[in-house]
Coordinates of C-alpha atoms and ligand atoms in Angstrom, one line a residue:
Chain A
M1 CA 81.3 132.0 80.7
S2 CA 78.9 131.3 83.6
D3 CA 78.4 127.6 83.2
P4 CA 81.6 126.0 84.4
I5 CA 82.0 122.3 84.0
I6 CA 84.2 122.2 87.2
A7 CA 83.8 124.5 90.2
F8 CA 85.5 124.3 93.5
D9 CA 83.6 126.3 96.1
K10 CA 85.7 127.0 99.2
V11 CA 87.0 123.5 99.2
K12 CA 89.1 122.2 102.1
K13 CA 91.3 119.2 102.3
A14 CA 93.4 118.1 105.2
Y15 CA 95.4 115.1 106.2
G16 CA 94.9 115.0 110.0
H17 CA 96.0 118.4 111.2
F18 CA 97.8 119.2 108.0
T19 CA 95.8 121.4 105.7
V20 CA 96.7 120.8 102.1
I21 CA 93.9 122.8 100.4
N22 CA 92.2 125.7 102.2
E23 CA 89.1 127.5 100.9
L24 CA 90.0 126.8 97.3
N25 CA 87.9 128.5 94.6
F26 CA 88.6 127.2 91.2
E27 CA 86.6 127.0 88.0
V28 CA 87.1 125.4 84.6
Q29 CA 84.8 126.2 81.7
R30 CA 83.6 123.6 79.2
G31 CA 86.3 122.8 76.7
E32 CA 88.8 124.8 78.5
K33 CA 92.4 123.6 78.7
V34 CA 93.8 124.6 82.1
T35 CA 97.3 124.0 83.3
I36 CA 98.3 123.9 87.0
I37 CA 101.8 124.7 87.9
G38 CA 103.4 125.2 91.3
P39 CA 106.0 124.0 93.7
S40 CA 106.1 120.4 95.1
G41 CA 103.6 119.9 97.9
S42 CA 101.4 122.8 96.9
G43 CA 98.3 120.5 96.4
K44 CA 98.3 120.2 92.6
S45 CA 97.8 116.5 92.5
T46 CA 95.3 116.7 95.4
V47 CA 93.1 118.9 93.2
L48 CA 93.0 116.3 90.4
R49 CA 92.6 113.4 92.9
I50 CA 89.6 115.1 94.5
L51 CA 88.1 115.5 91.0
M52 CA 88.8 111.8 90.2
T53 CA 87.1 110.9 93.5
L54 CA 90.3 109.3 94.8
E55 CA 90.4 111.7 97.7
G56 CA 87.4 113.1 99.7
I57 CA 87.1 116.7 100.9
N58 CA 86.8 118.1 104.4
G59 CA 84.8 121.2 103.5
G60 CA 83.2 123.2 100.7
V61 CA 81.6 121.8 97.6
V62 CA 83.0 120.6 94.3
Y63 CA 80.7 120.8 91.3
V64 CA 81.2 118.8 88.1
G65 CA 78.8 119.5 85.3
G66 CA 76.7 121.6 87.7
E67 CA 76.2 118.7 90.1
P68 CA 77.9 118.4 93.5
L69 CA 80.6 115.7 93.2
W70 CA 81.1 114.7 96.9
H71 CA 77.6 115.5 97.9
E72 CA 74.1 114.6 97.0
R73 CA 71.0 116.9 97.1
L74 CA 68.5 115.3 99.5
N75 CA 65.3 117.2 100.2
G76 CA 67.0 120.5 99.5
S77 CA 70.0 119.8 101.7
M78 CA 73.5 118.5 100.8
V79 CA 74.5 115.1 102.2
P80 CA 77.7 113.2 101.6
A81 CA 77.6 111.3 98.3
S82 CA 76.8 107.7 98.2
E83 CA 79.0 105.3 96.3
R84 CA 76.3 105.1 93.7
H85 CA 76.4 108.9 93.1
L86 CA 80.2 108.8 92.9
R87 CA 80.1 106.1 90.3
K88 CA 77.8 108.1 88.2
M89 CA 79.8 111.3 88.5
R90 CA 83.1 109.5 87.9
T91 CA 82.1 108.4 84.4
Q92 CA 82.5 112.1 83.3
L93 CA 86.2 112.1 84.2
G94 CA 89.3 110.3 83.0
M95 CA 92.7 110.5 84.5
V96 CA 96.3 109.9 83.3
F97 CA 98.8 109.1 86.0
Q98 CA 102.4 110.0 86.4
Q99 CA 103.3 106.4 86.9
F100 CA 100.9 105.2 84.1
N101 CA 99.3 102.6 86.3
L102 CA 98.5 100.3 83.4
F103 CA 97.3 96.8 84.3
P104 CA 100.6 94.9 83.8
H105 CA 98.9 91.5 83.5
M106 CA 96.6 92.6 80.7
S107 CA 97.6 93.2 77.0
V108 CA 97.4 96.7 75.7
L109 CA 94.1 95.9 74.0
R110 CA 92.7 94.4 77.2
N111 CA 93.8 97.5 79.1
L112 CA 91.6 99.5 76.7
T113 CA 88.6 97.2 76.5
E114 CA 88.2 96.1 80.1
A115 CA 86.4 99.1 81.5
P116 CA 84.3 99.8 78.4
R117 CA 83.1 96.3 78.4
V118 CA 82.5 95.9 82.1
V119 CA 81.3 99.4 82.9
L120 CA 79.7 100.7 79.8
G121 CA 78.5 97.2 78.7
L122 CA 80.1 97.5 75.2
S123 CA 80.1 94.3 73.2
K124 CA 83.5 92.7 72.7
E125 CA 83.5 93.7 69.1
K126 CA 82.5 97.3 69.8
A127 CA 85.0 97.7 72.6
R128 CA 87.8 96.3 70.4
Q129 CA 86.9 98.7 67.6
R130 CA 86.9 101.6 70.0
A131 CA 90.3 100.5 71.3
E132 CA 91.8 100.3 67.9
E133 CA 90.6 103.7 66.9
L134 CA 92.3 105.1 70.1
L135 CA 95.5 103.1 69.4
E136 CA 95.5 104.7 66.0
L137 CA 95.1 108.1 67.7
V138 CA 98.1 107.5 70.0
G139 CA 100.1 105.8 67.2
L140 CA 100.3 102.3 68.8
V141 CA 98.1 100.1 66.6
D142 CA 100.9 97.6 66.1
Q143 CA 101.4 97.2 69.9
A144 CA 97.8 96.0 70.8
H145 CA 98.9 92.5 71.8
K146 CA 101.9 93.4 73.8
F147 CA 102.0 93.7 77.5
P148 CA 102.8 97.0 79.2
G149 CA 106.1 95.7 80.5
Q150 CA 107.2 95.2 76.9
L151 CA 106.7 98.9 76.0
S152 CA 108.8 102.0 76.5
G153 CA 107.7 104.5 79.1
G154 CA 106.4 106.9 76.4
Q155 CA 104.4 104.1 74.8
Q156 CA 103.0 103.1 78.1
Q157 CA 101.8 106.6 78.8
R158 CA 100.2 106.8 75.4
V159 CA 98.4 103.6 76.3
G160 CA 97.4 105.3 79.6
I161 CA 95.9 108.2 77.7
A162 CA 94.1 105.9 75.3
R163 CA 92.7 103.8 78.2
A164 CA 91.2 106.9 79.9
L165 CA 89.8 108.1 76.6
A166 CA 88.1 104.8 76.0
M167 CA 85.5 105.7 78.6
R168 CA 84.7 108.8 76.6
P169 CA 85.1 111.2 79.5
K170 CA 84.2 114.9 79.1
I171 CA 87.0 115.9 81.3
M172 CA 90.6 114.6 81.1
L173 CA 92.9 115.0 84.1
F174 CA 96.7 114.7 83.6
D175 CA 98.9 114.5 86.6
E176 CA 102.5 115.2 85.5
P177 CA 102.1 112.8 82.5
T178 CA 105.7 113.1 81.4
S179 CA 107.5 113.4 84.7
A180 CA 108.4 109.7 84.9
L181 CA 109.8 109.6 81.3
D182 CA 113.2 109.8 79.9
P183 CA 113.7 113.2 78.3
E184 CA 113.8 111.7 74.8
L185 CA 110.3 110.1 75.3
V186 CA 108.6 113.2 76.5
G187 CA 107.9 114.6 73.0
E188 CA 105.8 111.6 71.8
V189 CA 103.5 111.9 74.8
L190 CA 103.1 115.7 74.5
N191 CA 102.3 115.2 70.8
V192 CA 99.3 113.0 71.7
I193 CA 98.1 115.5 74.4
R194 CA 98.5 118.3 71.8
K195 CA 96.2 116.4 69.4
L196 CA 93.7 116.1 72.2
A197 CA 93.9 119.8 73.1
A198 CA 92.8 120.5 69.6
E199 CA 89.5 118.9 70.3
H200 CA 87.0 121.6 71.1
D201 CA 84.7 119.7 73.4
L202 CA 87.2 118.1 75.7
T203 CA 87.9 119.8 78.9
M204 CA 91.5 119.3 80.1
V205 CA 93.1 120.0 83.5
M206 CA 96.8 119.2 83.5
V207 CA 99.5 119.4 86.1
T208 CA 102.9 119.7 84.5
H209 CA 106.4 121.0 84.8
E210 CA 106.7 121.4 81.0
M211 CA 106.4 125.2 80.9
R212 CA 106.9 125.6 77.2
F213 CA 104.2 123.0 76.5
A214 CA 101.8 124.6 79.0
R215 CA 102.3 127.9 77.3
E216 CA 101.5 126.4 73.9
I217 CA 98.3 124.4 74.7
S218 CA 96.7 126.1 77.7
D219 CA 93.9 128.6 77.7
R220 CA 94.7 129.4 81.2
V221 CA 97.6 128.7 83.6
C222 CA 97.1 128.6 87.4
F223 CA 100.0 129.0 89.7
F224 CA 99.4 127.0 92.9
D225 CA 101.1 127.7 96.2
K226 CA 100.2 126.3 99.6
G227 CA 96.9 124.9 98.4
R228 CA 95.6 128.1 96.8
I229 CA 95.7 129.7 93.4
H230 CA 98.3 132.3 93.9
E231 CA 98.0 133.8 90.5
Q232 CA 96.3 132.8 87.2
G233 CA 95.9 134.1 83.7
T234 CA 96.5 133.4 80.1
P235 CA 99.9 131.8 79.4
E236 CA 101.0 135.1 78.0
Q237 CA 100.1 137.0 81.1
L238 CA 101.4 134.5 83.6
F239 CA 104.7 133.6 81.9
S240 CA 105.6 137.0 80.4
Q241 CA 104.2 139.4 83.0
P242 CA 103.7 137.6 86.3
K243 CA 102.3 140.1 88.9
E244 CA 103.2 138.2 92.0
Q245 CA 106.7 138.0 93.4
R246 CA 106.2 134.4 94.4
T247 CA 105.2 133.5 90.8
R248 CA 108.2 135.2 89.4
E249 CA 110.5 133.3 91.8
F250 CA 108.9 130.0 90.9
L251 CA 109.2 130.6 87.2
K252 CA 112.7 131.8 87.4
A253 CA 113.6 128.7 89.3
V254 CA 112.0 126.2 87.0
L255 CA 113.0 127.9 83.7
N256 CA 116.6 128.0 84.7
G257 CA 116.6 124.6 86.4
Chain B
M1 CA 99.1 42.3 108.0
L2 CA 98.0 45.7 106.8
Y3 CA 96.1 46.7 103.7
G4 CA 96.2 43.0 102.7
F5 CA 100.0 43.0 102.6
T6 CA 102.0 40.7 104.9
W7 CA 105.5 41.5 106.0
D8 CA 108.5 39.2 105.6
T9 CA 110.5 38.9 108.8
G10 CA 112.4 35.8 108.0
H11 CA 114.8 36.8 105.3
G12 CA 116.7 39.7 106.5
E13 CA 116.4 43.5 106.6
L14 CA 116.2 44.0 102.9
A15 CA 113.5 41.5 102.3
F16 CA 111.6 43.0 105.3
A17 CA 112.0 46.5 103.8
I18 CA 110.8 45.4 100.4
S19 CA 107.8 43.5 101.9
I20 CA 106.6 46.6 103.8
L21 CA 107.2 49.1 101.1
P22 CA 103.7 48.6 99.5
I23 CA 102.1 49.2 102.9
L24 CA 104.0 52.4 103.4
L25 CA 103.1 53.5 99.9
M26 CA 99.4 52.9 100.6
G27 CA 99.9 55.0 103.7
L28 CA 101.7 57.6 101.5
I29 CA 98.6 57.8 99.3
T30 CA 96.5 58.6 102.3
T31 CA 99.1 61.2 103.4
L32 CA 99.1 62.9 100.0
E33 CA 95.3 62.8 99.8
A34 CA 95.0 64.4 103.2
A35 CA 97.7 67.0 102.4
F36 CA 96.3 68.0 99.0
L37 CA 92.7 68.1 100.2
G38 CA 93.7 70.0 103.3
F39 CA 95.8 72.4 101.1
F40 CA 92.8 72.9 98.9
V41 CA 90.5 73.7 101.8
A42 CA 93.2 76.1 103.2
C43 CA 93.5 77.9 99.8
V44 CA 89.8 78.5 99.5
L45 CA 89.0 79.2 103.1
G46 CA 92.2 81.3 103.5
M47 CA 91.1 83.5 100.6
G48 CA 87.7 83.9 102.2
F49 CA 89.3 84.9 105.4
A50 CA 91.6 87.4 103.6
V51 CA 88.7 89.0 101.8
L52 CA 86.6 89.3 105.0
R53 CA 89.6 90.5 107.0
G54 CA 90.2 93.2 104.5
A55 CA 86.6 94.3 104.4
R56 CA 85.9 98.0 104.8
S57 CA 83.3 97.4 107.4
R58 CA 84.9 96.9 110.8
L59 CA 81.9 94.7 111.8
V60 CA 83.2 92.2 109.4
A61 CA 86.9 92.7 109.5
W62 CA 87.3 92.6 113.3
P63 CA 85.6 89.3 114.1
T64 CA 87.4 87.8 111.2
A65 CA 90.7 88.9 112.6
V66 CA 89.8 87.4 116.0
V67 CA 88.9 84.1 114.4
I68 CA 92.1 84.0 112.4
E69 CA 94.2 84.8 115.5
F70 CA 92.3 82.2 117.5
I71 CA 93.0 79.5 114.9
R72 CA 96.6 80.5 114.6
D73 CA 97.2 80.5 118.3
T74 CA 95.7 77.1 119.1
P75 CA 97.5 73.8 118.4
L76 CA 96.4 71.8 115.4
I77 CA 95.9 68.8 117.6
A78 CA 93.5 70.7 119.8
Q79 CA 91.4 71.7 116.8
L80 CA 91.5 68.2 115.6
F81 CA 90.3 66.8 118.9
F82 CA 87.6 69.4 119.0
L83 CA 86.3 68.5 115.6
Y84 CA 86.6 64.8 116.2
Y85 CA 85.1 64.5 119.7
V86 CA 82.9 67.6 120.1
L87 CA 81.1 67.8 116.8
P88 CA 79.5 64.4 117.0
D89 CA 77.8 65.6 120.2
Y90 CA 76.0 68.0 117.9
G91 CA 75.1 65.3 115.4
I92 CA 77.8 66.2 113.0
L93 CA 79.6 62.9 112.3
F94 CA 82.4 63.0 109.8
P95 CA 84.8 60.1 109.0
A96 CA 88.1 60.4 110.7
F97 CA 89.9 61.2 107.5
L98 CA 87.6 64.0 106.6
T99 CA 87.7 65.5 110.1
G100 CA 91.5 65.4 109.9
T101 CA 91.8 67.1 106.6
L102 CA 89.3 69.6 107.6
A103 CA 91.3 70.4 110.7
L104 CA 94.5 70.7 108.6
G105 CA 92.7 72.9 106.1
I106 CA 91.3 75.2 108.8
Q107 CA 94.6 75.5 110.6
Y108 CA 96.5 76.4 107.4
S109 CA 93.7 78.7 106.1
A110 CA 94.6 81.1 109.0
Y111 CA 98.3 81.2 107.8
M112 CA 97.3 81.4 104.2
S113 CA 94.9 84.3 104.7
E114 CA 97.9 86.3 106.1
V115 CA 99.9 85.4 103.0
Y116 CA 97.1 86.4 100.7
R117 CA 96.6 89.6 102.6
A118 CA 100.3 90.5 102.3
G119 CA 100.2 89.7 98.6
I120 CA 97.1 91.8 98.1
Q121 CA 98.6 94.7 100.0
A122 CA 101.8 94.5 98.0
V123 CA 99.9 95.4 94.8
D124 CA 100.7 99.0 93.9
R125 CA 98.1 101.5 95.2
G126 CA 98.1 103.0 91.7
Q127 CA 96.4 99.9 90.4
R128 CA 93.3 100.4 92.6
E129 CA 93.3 104.1 91.7
A130 CA 93.5 103.4 88.0
A131 CA 90.6 100.9 88.3
K132 CA 88.6 103.4 90.2
S133 CA 89.3 106.1 87.7
L134 CA 87.9 103.8 85.0
D135 CA 84.9 103.2 87.3
L136 CA 85.5 99.4 87.5
P137 CA 83.3 98.0 90.3
P138 CA 85.2 97.0 93.5
A139 CA 84.5 93.3 93.1
R140 CA 85.8 93.3 89.5
T141 CA 88.8 95.3 90.5
F142 CA 89.6 92.7 93.1
T143 CA 89.1 89.6 90.9
H144 CA 90.6 91.0 87.7
V145 CA 93.1 93.6 88.7
I146 CA 94.4 92.9 92.2
L147 CA 94.3 89.1 92.5
P148 CA 96.0 88.3 89.2
Q149 CA 98.9 90.5 90.5
A150 CA 98.8 89.2 94.0
I151 CA 98.6 85.5 93.4
P152 CA 101.9 85.1 91.5
R153 CA 103.7 86.8 94.4
V154 CA 102.3 84.4 97.0
I155 CA 102.9 81.2 95.1
P156 CA 106.2 80.4 96.8
A157 CA 104.8 81.0 100.3
L158 CA 101.7 78.9 99.5
G159 CA 104.0 76.1 98.2
N160 CA 105.9 76.1 101.4
Y161 CA 102.7 75.6 103.3
L162 CA 101.9 72.6 101.1
V163 CA 105.2 71.0 102.1
S164 CA 104.5 71.9 105.7
I165 CA 101.0 70.4 105.6
M166 CA 102.5 67.2 104.3
K167 CA 104.6 67.0 107.4
D168 CA 101.7 67.7 109.6
V169 CA 99.5 64.9 108.3
P170 CA 100.9 62.4 110.8
V171 CA 98.9 64.3 113.5
L172 CA 95.8 62.7 112.0
S173 CA 97.0 59.4 113.4
V174 CA 95.7 60.4 116.8
V175 CA 92.2 60.1 115.4
T176 CA 92.9 56.7 113.9
V177 CA 93.7 57.8 110.4
I178 CA 96.3 55.3 109.0
E179 CA 98.6 57.5 107.0
M180 CA 102.2 56.7 106.3
L181 CA 103.8 57.3 109.7
N182 CA 101.0 55.5 111.5
A183 CA 101.3 52.5 109.1
A184 CA 105.0 52.4 110.0
K185 CA 104.3 52.5 113.7
I186 CA 101.7 49.7 113.4
I187 CA 104.3 47.6 111.5
G188 CA 106.8 48.3 114.3
D189 CA 104.3 47.4 117.0
Q190 CA 103.8 44.1 115.4
T191 CA 107.3 43.1 114.3
F192 CA 109.2 44.9 117.1
D193 CA 111.3 46.4 114.3
Y194 CA 110.8 50.1 114.3
L195 CA 114.1 51.1 112.8
V196 CA 113.4 49.9 109.2
P197 CA 109.8 51.2 108.7
L198 CA 110.6 54.6 110.5
S199 CA 113.7 55.1 108.5
M200 CA 111.8 54.3 105.3
V201 CA 109.2 56.9 106.2
G202 CA 111.9 59.4 106.8
G203 CA 113.4 58.6 103.4
I204 CA 110.1 58.9 101.6
Y205 CA 109.4 62.2 103.3
L206 CA 112.7 63.5 102.3
I207 CA 112.0 62.6 98.6
L208 CA 108.6 64.0 98.9
T209 CA 109.6 67.4 100.2
I210 CA 112.4 67.7 97.7
V211 CA 110.1 67.0 94.8
A212 CA 107.4 69.3 96.1
S213 CA 109.8 72.1 96.7
A214 CA 111.2 71.7 93.2
L215 CA 107.7 71.7 91.8
V216 CA 106.9 74.9 93.7
R217 CA 110.0 76.5 92.3
L218 CA 109.1 75.4 88.8
V219 CA 105.6 76.9 89.1
D220 CA 107.1 80.1 90.4
V221 CA 109.6 80.4 87.5
K222 CA 106.9 79.6 84.9
L223 CA 104.1 81.7 86.2
P224 CA 104.9 85.4 86.3
K225 CA 105.8 85.9 82.7
R226 CA 103.5 88.8 82.1
G227 CA 105.7 91.5 83.4
I228 CA 104.4 91.5 86.9
S229 CA 107.1 92.8 89.1
L230 CA 107.5 90.5 92.1
R231 CA 108.9 93.2 94.4
Ligands
ATP301 N1 97.8 110.4 101.8 C1 98.5 111.5 102.4 N2 98.7 111.6 103.7 C2 99.3 112.7 104.2 N3 99.8 113.7 103.5 C3 99.6 113.7 102.2 C4 98.9 112.6 101.5 N4 98.9 112.8 100.2 C5 99.4 114.0 100.0 N5 99.9 114.6 101.2 C6 100.5 115.9 101.4 O1 99.7 116.9 100.8 C7 100.5 117.8 100.2 C8 100.1 118.1 98.8 O2 100.3 117.0 98.1 P1 100.1 117.0 96.5 O3 100.5 115.6 96.1 O4 98.8 117.5 96.1 O5 101.3 118.0 96.0 P2 101.7 118.3 94.6 O6 101.5 119.8 94.4 O7 101.1 117.4 93.6 O8 103.3 118.0 94.7 P3 104.3 117.3 93.6 O9 104.7 118.4 92.7 O10 105.4 116.9 94.5 O11 103.6 116.2 93.0 C9 102.0 117.4 100.3 O12 102.6 118.1 101.4 C10 101.8 115.9 100.7 O13 102.9 115.5 101.5
MG302 MG1 101.8 115.8 92.4

């Protein structure tokens, strides 16, 4: 338990004078499934976005796979990462967005093959094969030639998951993957994520408001508040015996709401 | 006589009109050539400006913005004079028609770059983020993710500029290009009948803009069928 695949070391993130994340320490072990919960604006998305290199940091160091993400080592000192370094690091991560962010002008198949072909240099045939395997996994083989706009929200999000997986990331980041869905479509997306969670090697970090689901698939749940981990533990500990007053209030509010 | 056609002034208005129609249509061809060539230049150059203007490096974006602003804020005719009278001093000698279409293209490229830019900025931020999360290179993201979603949005605006370029072509007459309006004026000069040729030019322009606008609308309706939201 001493070789974390993700490590935040006193990470700071601010927008102007507004500090979103302050001295955050946060570790995720290889293969671990971690869920982040917490009130709106507490910095949950920011943590994922920093990992996906969509947001830079203002202090501290983020490590992915033991290497600094936003820095490079140069003659023994840390310098801000070059675009080249970021590109290399990025390939280890995949992200699923709340709003799916599928490419609307590309077919489902093309959504899944574009990056593997361009970035990984897969042949057309190989990329298609990979895409079809993934569509099988998310239960959408028959939708390969449709466009995202022709699919339901639940189907779109499953495509979103497959698209991220097509790059074979070691770490999957989910930012409220079911929040934009009609209630009756949430289940099909959670089922896909549940299948992924069963994979031993895949590290998962998920922000969600689906408490029951978090409890079921997570190894660990982190309660975020004001850009810090206020309390964390196994789902059992956190949901059944929260120690902190703030955690209890939050859980009471979401579970009754 | 113009373009090898002579006008008939002895048999009434109608005969006169019919006799000068071929001349005006020859002029119309020049007008259309200038408009489409200018439009093409503006489309390409405008995209170039839009890309440079949106560059992350301020060293690129800033001077581009200044150039665009300068082009937008000076009259087309001034740019035309500049190209026509000043460039030859530096050994660059273009035919009048080419100079004219170039001036049109440059003038409109400034407007079009703004249209492109607005279209590019209107593409959801999540698209860039998704592309980045998949590690797609920035150039590929631009050409294969952003542009295909931006272009359909700007088609109507670009089409309006095509119509507007057509109406600006007569400016080329000041550097001796004989487009449709200039042809009508020459006929008037020689027959002392300006009413008929100028009215005909007005009519032809009316038909032209109606047809062009309809075409633009048609393209607009046909194009975004792949679920790209236009708002
Ligand atoms: N680009 C930005 N500019 C300024 N402030 C921002 C920006 N992005 C996020 N913030 C602020 O940072 C804070 C944390 O945002 P973040 O999206 O991480 O919250 P969150 O925990 O994911 O909330 P939610 O549950 O609403 O998604 C919020 O107060 C938000 O307003
Ligand atoms: Mg969020």
